[in-house]
mmCIF file of C-alpha atoms and ligand atoms in Angstrom:
data_model
loop_
_atom_site.group_PDB
_atom_site.id
_atom_site.type_symbol
_atom_site.label_atom_id
_atom_site.label_comp_id
_atom_site.label_asym_id
_atom_site.label_seq_id
_atom_site.Cartn_x
_atom_site.Cartn_y
_atom_site.Cartn_z
ATOM 1 C CA MET Q 620 108.577 85.421 87.290
ATOM 2 C CA SER Q 621 104.917 85.362 88.744
ATOM 3 C CA ARG Q 622 104.619 86.145 92.112
ATOM 4 C CA THR Q 623 103.107 84.473 94.966
ATOM 5 C CA VAL Q 624 100.487 87.029 96.652
ATOM 6 C CA TYR Q 625 97.988 86.350 99.415
ATOM 7 C CA VAL Q 626 94.427 87.008 99.297
ATOM 8 C CA ASN Q 627 91.804 86.131 101.997
ATOM 9 C CA GLY Q 628 93.524 83.381 103.587
ATOM 10 C CA GLU Q 629 95.146 81.640 100.306
ATOM 11 C CA TYR Q 630 98.710 82.065 98.670
ATOM 12 C CA LEU Q 631 98.140 81.954 95.008
ATOM 13 C CA PRO Q 632 99.829 82.784 91.895
ATOM 14 C CA GLU Q 633 99.459 86.620 91.061
ATOM 15 C CA SER Q 634 97.325 85.387 88.004
ATOM 16 C CA GLU Q 635 94.887 83.785 89.919
ATOM 17 C CA ALA Q 636 94.297 86.078 92.647
ATOM 18 C CA LYS Q 637 90.828 87.566 92.640
ATOM 19 C CA VAL Q 638 88.415 90.080 94.568
ATOM 20 C CA SER Q 639 84.926 90.880 93.847
ATOM 21 C CA ILE Q 640 83.624 93.873 91.401
ATOM 22 C CA PHE Q 641 81.578 94.861 94.626
ATOM 23 C CA ASP Q 642 84.217 95.204 97.026
ATOM 24 C CA ARG Q 643 84.049 98.626 98.926
ATOM 25 C CA GLY Q 644 87.861 99.079 98.046
ATOM 26 C CA PHE Q 645 87.165 99.216 94.688
ATOM 27 C CA LEU Q 646 83.880 100.971 94.640
ATOM 28 C CA PHE Q 647 84.507 103.337 97.281
ATOM 29 C CA ALA Q 648 88.084 103.348 98.534
ATOM 30 C CA ASP Q 649 86.794 102.082 101.588
ATOM 31 C CA GLY Q 650 89.967 100.437 103.036
ATOM 32 C CA VAL Q 651 93.436 100.961 104.456
ATOM 33 C CA TYR Q 652 96.977 100.079 103.641
ATOM 34 C CA GLU Q 653 100.378 99.686 104.941
ATOM 35 C CA VAL Q 654 103.702 99.534 103.169
ATOM 36 C CA THR Q 655 106.617 97.767 104.952
ATOM 37 C CA SER Q 656 110.183 97.543 103.775
ATOM 38 C CA VAL Q 657 112.481 94.499 103.571
ATOM 39 C CA LEU Q 658 116.149 94.656 103.981
ATOM 40 C CA ASP Q 659 118.449 91.452 104.209
ATOM 41 C CA GLY Q 660 115.003 89.392 103.671
ATOM 42 C CA LYS Q 661 113.745 91.113 107.049
ATOM 43 C CA LEU Q 662 110.927 93.148 107.899
ATOM 44 C CA ILE Q 663 111.600 96.838 108.886
ATOM 45 C CA ASP Q 664 109.558 98.135 111.617
ATOM 46 C CA PHE Q 665 106.981 95.592 111.251
ATOM 47 C CA GLU Q 666 105.419 96.267 114.810
ATOM 48 C CA GLY Q 667 105.265 99.981 113.987
ATOM 49 C CA HIS Q 668 103.299 99.109 110.867
ATOM 50 C CA ALA Q 669 100.825 96.590 112.743
ATOM 51 C CA ALA Q 670 100.003 99.233 115.410
ATOM 52 C CA ARG Q 671 99.086 101.872 112.597
ATOM 53 C CA LEU Q 672 96.968 99.654 110.549
ATOM 54 C CA GLN Q 673 94.800 98.391 113.717
ATOM 55 C CA ARG Q 674 94.824 102.363 114.534
ATOM 56 C CA SER Q 675 93.456 102.875 110.955
ATOM 57 C CA LEU Q 676 91.033 100.086 111.063
ATOM 58 C CA GLY Q 677 89.668 101.364 114.617
ATOM 59 C CA GLU Q 678 89.230 104.775 113.138
ATOM 60 C CA LEU Q 679 87.003 103.696 110.514
ATOM 61 C CA ASP Q 680 85.091 100.878 112.245
ATOM 62 C CA MET Q 681 86.618 98.123 110.419
ATOM 63 C CA ALA Q 682 87.258 94.674 111.200
ATOM 64 C CA THR Q 683 90.461 93.126 111.925
ATOM 65 C CA PRO Q 684 90.818 89.879 109.531
ATOM 66 C CA VAL Q 685 93.997 88.459 111.091
ATOM 67 C CA THR Q 686 95.841 88.702 114.524
ATOM 68 C CA MET Q 687 99.017 90.873 114.388
ATOM 69 C CA ASP Q 688 101.012 87.407 114.704
ATOM 70 C CA GLU Q 689 99.241 85.860 111.794
ATOM 71 C CA LEU Q 690 99.862 89.033 109.649
ATOM 72 C CA LEU Q 691 103.682 88.482 110.787
ATOM 73 C CA GLU Q 692 103.476 85.134 109.404
ATOM 74 C CA ILE Q 693 101.586 85.991 106.107
ATOM 75 C CA HIS Q 694 104.302 88.830 105.520
ATOM 76 C CA ARG Q 695 107.286 86.040 106.221
ATOM 77 C CA GLU Q 696 105.970 83.471 104.076
ATOM 78 C CA LEU Q 697 105.493 85.875 101.459
ATOM 79 C CA VAL Q 698 108.981 87.036 101.580
ATOM 80 C CA ALA Q 699 110.349 83.485 101.785
ATOM 81 C CA ARG Q 700 108.028 82.467 98.905
ATOM 82 C CA ASN Q 701 108.796 85.073 96.489
ATOM 83 C CA GLY Q 702 112.862 85.204 97.656
ATOM 84 C CA ILE Q 703 112.704 89.058 98.751
ATOM 85 C CA GLU Q 704 115.847 90.261 99.849
ATOM 86 C CA GLU Q 705 115.269 93.994 99.320
ATOM 87 C CA GLY Q 706 111.907 95.312 98.486
ATOM 88 C CA LEU Q 707 108.264 96.188 100.007
ATOM 89 C CA ILE Q 708 105.121 94.285 101.059
ATOM 90 C CA TYR Q 709 101.776 96.035 100.218
ATOM 91 C CA LEU Q 710 99.359 95.077 102.624
ATOM 92 C CA GLN Q 711 95.423 96.004 102.021
ATOM 93 C CA ILE Q 712 92.366 95.744 103.822
ATOM 94 C CA THR Q 713 89.048 96.677 102.858
ATOM 95 C CA ARG Q 714 85.548 96.476 104.359
ATOM 96 C CA GLY Q 715 84.921 93.726 102.004
ATOM 97 C CA ALA Q 716 82.112 93.146 99.205
ATOM 98 C CA ALA Q 717 78.545 93.740 99.894
ATOM 99 C CA ALA Q 718 76.050 92.014 97.756
ATOM 100 C CA ASP Q 719 75.543 95.097 95.666
ATOM 101 C CA ARG Q 720 77.008 99.004 95.412
ATOM 102 C CA ASP Q 721 75.723 100.813 98.326
ATOM 103 C CA PHE Q 722 76.957 103.891 100.158
ATOM 104 C CA ALA Q 723 75.730 102.590 103.810
ATOM 105 C CA TYR Q 724 78.372 99.853 105.174
ATOM 106 C CA PRO Q 725 77.371 96.521 104.765
ATOM 107 C CA PRO Q 726 76.192 94.125 107.391
ATOM 108 C CA GLU Q 727 78.804 93.676 110.200
ATOM 109 C CA ASP Q 728 79.321 90.187 109.281
ATOM 110 C CA THR Q 729 80.608 91.041 105.901
ATOM 111 C CA PRO Q 730 84.131 89.362 105.926
ATOM 112 C CA PRO Q 731 86.863 91.954 105.148
ATOM 113 C CA THR Q 732 88.823 91.647 101.945
ATOM 114 C CA ILE Q 733 92.870 91.115 102.852
ATOM 115 C CA VAL Q 734 95.184 91.344 100.058
ATOM 116 C CA LEU Q 735 98.992 91.345 100.608
ATOM 117 C CA PHE Q 736 101.807 91.438 97.570
ATOM 118 C CA THR Q 737 105.400 91.580 97.333
ATOM 119 C CA GLN Q 738 107.697 94.017 95.202
ATOM 120 C CA SER Q 739 111.171 92.946 94.707
ATOM 121 C CA LYS Q 740 113.733 96.261 94.760
ATOM 122 C CA PRO Q 741 117.169 95.231 94.809
ATOM 123 C CA GLY Q 742 119.225 98.098 95.495
ATOM 124 C CA LEU Q 743 116.552 99.618 97.926
ATOM 125 C CA ALA Q 744 119.019 100.889 100.506
ATOM 126 C CA GLU Q 745 121.953 101.975 98.117
ATOM 127 C CA SER Q 746 119.321 103.946 95.694
ATOM 128 C CA PRO Q 747 121.570 106.405 93.607
ATOM 129 C CA ALA Q 748 119.016 109.282 94.234
ATOM 130 C CA ALA Q 749 120.180 109.305 98.009
ATOM 131 C CA LYS Q 750 123.349 110.424 96.910
ATOM 132 C CA THR Q 751 121.986 113.065 94.489
ATOM 133 C CA GLY Q 752 118.755 113.907 96.083
ATOM 134 C CA ILE Q 753 115.392 114.970 94.663
ATOM 135 C CA LYS Q 754 113.622 117.976 93.447
ATOM 136 C CA VAL Q 755 109.985 118.703 94.632
ATOM 137 C CA ILE Q 756 107.806 121.175 93.360
ATOM 138 C CA SER Q 757 104.910 122.690 95.790
ATOM 139 C CA ILE Q 758 101.449 122.098 95.153
ATOM 140 C CA GLU Q 759 98.231 122.937 97.045
ATOM 141 C CA ASP Q 760 97.238 120.074 99.285
ATOM 142 C CA GLN Q 761 93.572 119.349 98.059
ATOM 143 C CA ARG Q 762 93.366 115.735 99.984
ATOM 144 C CA TRP Q 763 90.596 114.701 102.630
ATOM 145 C CA GLY Q 764 90.665 115.876 106.226
ATOM 146 C CA ARG Q 765 91.610 112.576 107.948
ATOM 147 C CA ARG Q 766 95.148 112.073 106.331
ATOM 148 C CA ASP Q 767 95.822 110.598 109.794
ATOM 149 C CA ILE Q 768 94.086 107.169 108.553
ATOM 150 C CA LYS Q 769 96.317 105.486 105.739
ATOM 151 C CA THR Q 770 93.379 104.873 103.509
ATOM 152 C CA VAL Q 771 93.722 103.831 99.927
ATOM 153 C CA GLN Q 772 92.088 106.886 98.489
ATOM 154 C CA LEU Q 773 95.123 108.040 96.450
ATOM 155 C CA LEU Q 774 94.341 109.811 93.653
ATOM 156 C CA TYR Q 775 95.187 113.344 94.659
ATOM 157 C CA PRO Q 776 98.486 111.920 95.509
ATOM 158 C CA SER Q 777 98.874 110.312 92.280
ATOM 159 C CA MET Q 778 97.896 113.536 90.406
ATOM 160 C CA GLY Q 779 100.644 115.309 92.550
ATOM 161 C CA LYS Q 780 103.303 113.013 91.188
ATOM 162 C CA MET Q 781 102.155 113.508 87.778
ATOM 163 C CA ILE Q 782 102.255 117.493 88.236
ATOM 164 C CA ALA Q 783 105.817 117.093 89.631
ATOM 165 C CA LYS Q 784 106.738 114.677 86.805
ATOM 166 C CA ALA Q 785 105.527 117.275 84.231
ATOM 167 C CA ALA Q 786 107.352 120.091 85.976
ATOM 168 C CA GLY Q 787 110.781 117.905 85.685
ATOM 169 C CA CYS Q 788 110.499 117.042 89.290
ATOM 170 C CA ASP Q 789 110.421 113.762 91.338
ATOM 171 C CA ASP Q 790 107.660 114.539 93.998
ATOM 172 C CA ALA Q 791 105.431 117.335 95.361
ATOM 173 C CA TRP Q 792 105.171 118.926 98.464
ATOM 174 C CA MET Q 793 101.694 119.948 99.498
ATOM 175 C CA VAL Q 794 100.614 123.185 100.934
ATOM 176 C CA GLU Q 795 97.826 124.237 103.047
ATOM 177 C CA ASP Q 796 96.833 127.175 104.855
ATOM 178 C CA GLY Q 797 100.710 128.200 103.839
ATOM 179 C CA HIS Q 798 102.429 125.447 105.503
ATOM 180 C CA VAL Q 799 103.739 122.427 104.092
ATOM 181 C CA THR Q 800 101.471 119.320 105.191
ATOM 182 C CA GLU Q 801 104.002 116.534 103.678
ATOM 183 C CA GLY Q 802 105.030 115.023 100.175
ATOM 184 C CA THR Q 803 102.721 112.889 98.335
ATOM 185 C CA SER Q 804 103.770 109.609 99.797
ATOM 186 C CA ASN Q 805 106.341 110.850 102.434
ATOM 187 C CA ASN Q 806 106.666 113.025 105.465
ATOM 188 C CA ALA Q 807 108.701 116.489 104.523
ATOM 189 C CA TYR Q 808 111.758 118.105 106.740
ATOM 190 C CA ILE Q 809 113.809 120.958 106.700
ATOM 191 C CA VAL Q 810 117.287 121.311 108.683
ATOM 192 C CA LYS Q 811 118.137 124.951 109.867
ATOM 193 C CA ASP Q 812 121.165 125.859 111.939
ATOM 194 C CA GLY Q 813 121.249 122.309 112.915
ATOM 195 C CA THR Q 814 117.620 121.902 113.927
ATOM 196 C CA ILE Q 815 115.418 119.252 112.337
ATOM 197 C CA VAL Q 816 111.927 120.987 111.845
ATOM 198 C CA THR Q 817 108.802 118.781 110.802
ATOM 199 C CA ARG Q 818 105.324 119.209 110.993
ATOM 200 C CA HIS Q 819 103.635 118.036 114.245
ATOM 201 C CA LEU Q 820 100.988 115.180 114.331
ATOM 202 C CA GLY Q 821 97.539 115.728 113.714
ATOM 203 C CA THR Q 822 94.574 114.623 111.058
ATOM 204 C CA GLU Q 823 96.724 116.761 108.415
ATOM 205 C CA ILE Q 824 99.418 114.512 107.964
ATOM 206 C CA LEU Q 825 100.110 110.667 107.962
ATOM 207 C CA HIS Q 826 101.774 109.670 111.023
ATOM 208 C CA GLY Q 827 104.853 108.106 109.571
ATOM 209 C CA ILE Q 828 106.429 105.058 110.989
ATOM 210 C CA THR Q 829 109.700 106.079 109.214
ATOM 211 C CA ARG Q 830 109.469 109.558 110.698
ATOM 212 C CA ALA Q 831 108.973 108.080 114.401
ATOM 213 C CA ALA Q 832 111.746 106.169 114.222
ATOM 214 C CA VAL Q 833 114.225 108.752 112.638
ATOM 215 C CA LEU Q 834 112.774 111.458 114.955
ATOM 216 C CA ARG Q 835 113.765 108.915 118.025
ATOM 217 C CA VAL Q 836 117.235 108.262 116.428
ATOM 218 C CA ALA Q 837 117.768 112.101 115.915
ATOM 219 C CA ARG Q 838 117.050 112.719 119.433
ATOM 220 C CA GLU Q 839 119.352 109.968 120.645
ATOM 221 C CA ALA Q 840 121.851 111.572 118.745
ATOM 222 C CA GLN Q 841 121.466 114.822 120.482
ATOM 223 C CA MET Q 842 120.102 116.339 117.330
ATOM 224 C CA LYS Q 843 117.527 119.421 118.145
ATOM 225 C CA VAL Q 844 113.793 118.740 116.765
ATOM 226 C CA GLU Q 845 111.054 121.026 116.361
ATOM 227 C CA GLU Q 846 107.578 119.450 115.478
ATOM 228 C CA ARG Q 847 106.094 122.525 114.135
ATOM 229 C CA PRO Q 848 104.500 123.984 110.521
ATOM 230 C CA PHE Q 849 106.670 125.413 108.254
ATOM 231 C CA THR Q 850 106.389 127.449 105.130
ATOM 232 C CA ILE Q 851 107.703 126.774 101.349
ATOM 233 C CA GLU Q 852 109.594 130.103 101.666
ATOM 234 C CA GLU Q 853 111.327 128.788 105.288
ATOM 235 C CA ALA Q 854 111.963 125.643 103.081
ATOM 236 C CA LYS Q 855 113.848 127.404 100.098
ATOM 237 C CA ALA Q 856 115.821 129.237 102.929
ATOM 238 C CA ALA Q 857 116.924 125.937 104.680
ATOM 239 C CA ASP Q 858 120.183 124.522 105.052
ATOM 240 C CA GLU Q 859 118.910 121.376 104.202
ATOM 241 C CA ALA Q 860 115.544 119.522 103.603
ATOM 242 C CA PHE Q 861 114.567 115.819 103.064
ATOM 243 C CA ILE Q 862 111.701 113.389 102.979
ATOM 244 C CA THR Q 863 111.041 110.242 104.879
ATOM 245 C CA SER Q 864 109.007 106.746 104.018
ATOM 246 C CA ALA Q 865 109.260 103.368 104.361
ATOM 247 C CA SER Q 866 109.935 103.004 100.675
ATOM 248 C CA SER Q 867 112.637 106.003 100.684
ATOM 249 C CA PHE Q 868 114.012 105.814 104.139
ATOM 250 C CA VAL Q 869 115.574 109.276 104.267
ATOM 251 C CA MET Q 870 115.716 111.236 101.095
ATOM 252 C CA PRO Q 871 117.600 114.359 100.442
ATOM 253 C CA VAL Q 872 115.655 117.292 99.103
ATOM 254 C CA VAL Q 873 117.870 119.575 96.788
ATOM 255 C CA GLU Q 874 115.422 121.859 94.993
ATOM 256 C CA ILE Q 875 112.169 123.268 95.728
ATOM 257 C CA ASP Q 876 110.150 124.992 92.890
ATOM 258 C CA GLY Q 877 113.387 125.248 91.016
ATOM 259 C CA GLU Q 878 115.292 126.688 93.816
ATOM 260 C CA ALA Q 879 118.425 124.863 95.149
ATOM 261 C CA VAL Q 880 117.924 124.197 99.123
ATOM 262 C CA GLY Q 881 121.279 125.348 100.867
ATOM 263 C CA SER Q 882 124.165 124.218 98.263
ATOM 264 C CA GLY Q 883 121.702 122.127 96.118
ATOM 265 C CA THR Q 884 123.226 119.056 97.150
ATOM 266 C CA PRO Q 885 122.161 116.563 99.770
ATOM 267 C CA GLY Q 886 123.281 117.852 103.503
ATOM 268 C CA PRO Q 887 125.350 116.247 106.237
ATOM 269 C CA VAL Q 888 122.342 116.115 108.645
ATOM 270 C CA ALA Q 889 119.760 113.982 105.699
ATOM 271 C CA ALA Q 890 122.856 111.702 105.229
ATOM 272 C CA ARG Q 891 123.464 110.799 108.932
ATOM 273 C CA LEU Q 892 119.998 110.482 109.877
ATOM 274 C CA ARG Q 893 119.972 108.072 106.568
ATOM 275 C CA GLU Q 894 122.992 106.141 107.722
ATOM 276 C CA VAL Q 895 121.910 105.909 111.313
ATOM 277 C CA TYR Q 896 118.382 104.986 110.769
ATOM 278 C CA LEU Q 897 119.380 102.094 108.174
ATOM 279 C CA ASP Q 898 121.864 100.704 110.451
ATOM 280 C CA GLU Q 899 119.444 100.761 113.417
ATOM 281 C CA MET Q 900 116.561 99.412 111.978
ATOM 282 C CA ARG Q 901 118.515 96.664 110.054
ATOM 283 C CA LYS Q 902 119.625 95.196 113.437
ATOM 284 C CA ALA Q 903 116.108 95.652 114.960
ATOM 285 C CA ALA Q 904 114.574 93.945 111.333
ATOM 286 C CA ILE Q 905 112.475 90.784 112.200
HETATM 287 N N1 PDD W 1129 103.457 106.444 101.835
HETATM 288 N N2 PDD W 1129 102.923 110.515 104.179
HETATM 289 C C1 PDD W 1129 102.253 109.966 103.301
HETATM 290 C C2 PDD W 1129 101.095 110.700 102.860
HETATM 291 C C3 PDD W 1129 102.466 108.708 102.873
HETATM 292 O O1 PDD W 1129 101.758 107.979 101.766
HETATM 293 C C4 PDD W 1129 103.541 107.921 103.553
HETATM 294 C C5 PDD W 1129 103.802 106.491 103.105
HETATM 295 C C6 PDD W 1129 104.212 108.702 104.347
HETATM 296 C C7 PDD W 1129 105.219 107.994 105.210
HETATM 297 O O2 PDD W 1129 105.059 106.948 106.000
HETATM 298 P P1 PDD W 1129 105.782 105.895 106.594
HETATM 299 O O3 PDD W 1129 107.182 106.198 107.199
HETATM 300 O O4 PDD W 1129 105.229 105.137 107.400
HETATM 301 O O5 PDD W 1129 105.945 104.975 105.252
HETATM 302 C C8 PDD W 1129 103.635 109.965 104.978
HETATM 303 C C9 PDD W 1129 103.918 104.877 101.375
HETATM 304 C C10 PDD W 1129 105.450 104.086 101.358
HETATM 305 C C11 PDD W 1129 103.175 104.554 100.197
HETATM 306 O O6 PDD W 1129 102.237 104.780 99.617
HETATM 307 O O7 PDD W 1129 103.988 103.760 99.155
#
């Protein structure tokens, strides 16, 4: 079935949606994005995603083409028009289409491009992978230095996923200066003696919206949290490991570079966090 998508103010069948070949998102990866999950037909942590979007746009001196209220309406309209019960909404805003290819930014009155589409994913919350856990491989982090901005420059993460796939793994954890930064499209965590460890915020990682919520619920549940760098060796020797993202929520990691983490099966901390996170976020969904 053809989806209804949103492009620059219009709801259109996906086959009729178009952007210019001069769009700076296409030519320079000059754009930012957000992925928001949908459960029970409602948006999970929309406010968090809207706030990060505004921050990403601000860091790149990019105009915001819609108000956050309008953005919420567009999200809801797409969920309704496409009958999404469980799935994702992808949003991308670029610096728009200049008249030609030019490294310099186009004039300030150039309208930004805004595109949104839905991805229906029945069973997203009941993912079988959450029961079995995933396997990761470690790779060098070769991305640019402003990973806190959610740009559409995703070639290295795509390469990382392919390296992982070729090694029979599900994802890659990226390592810089001997320490894990994050997964290719998720934040990375280990658990040792009951303490949850995840890298501190900075320009080296994306400030995950799921990360913020998971750390909040962990602290509310009196779990100990340390925000600091950790090594792959430390991760392999941990009791548990897991990742978080809007599309995977809390997902256990059971193997790193071919070595089992803990018992090699999903651990109790990740399972509890997943349950509490999903429970709280469903209640707060809008
Ligand atoms: N990825 N780190 C990176 C590099 C990411 O791309 C993402 C999200 C995260 C987790 O952020 P959040 O919890 O806000 O989803 C961390 C999205 C899901 C994607 O690219 O599909």
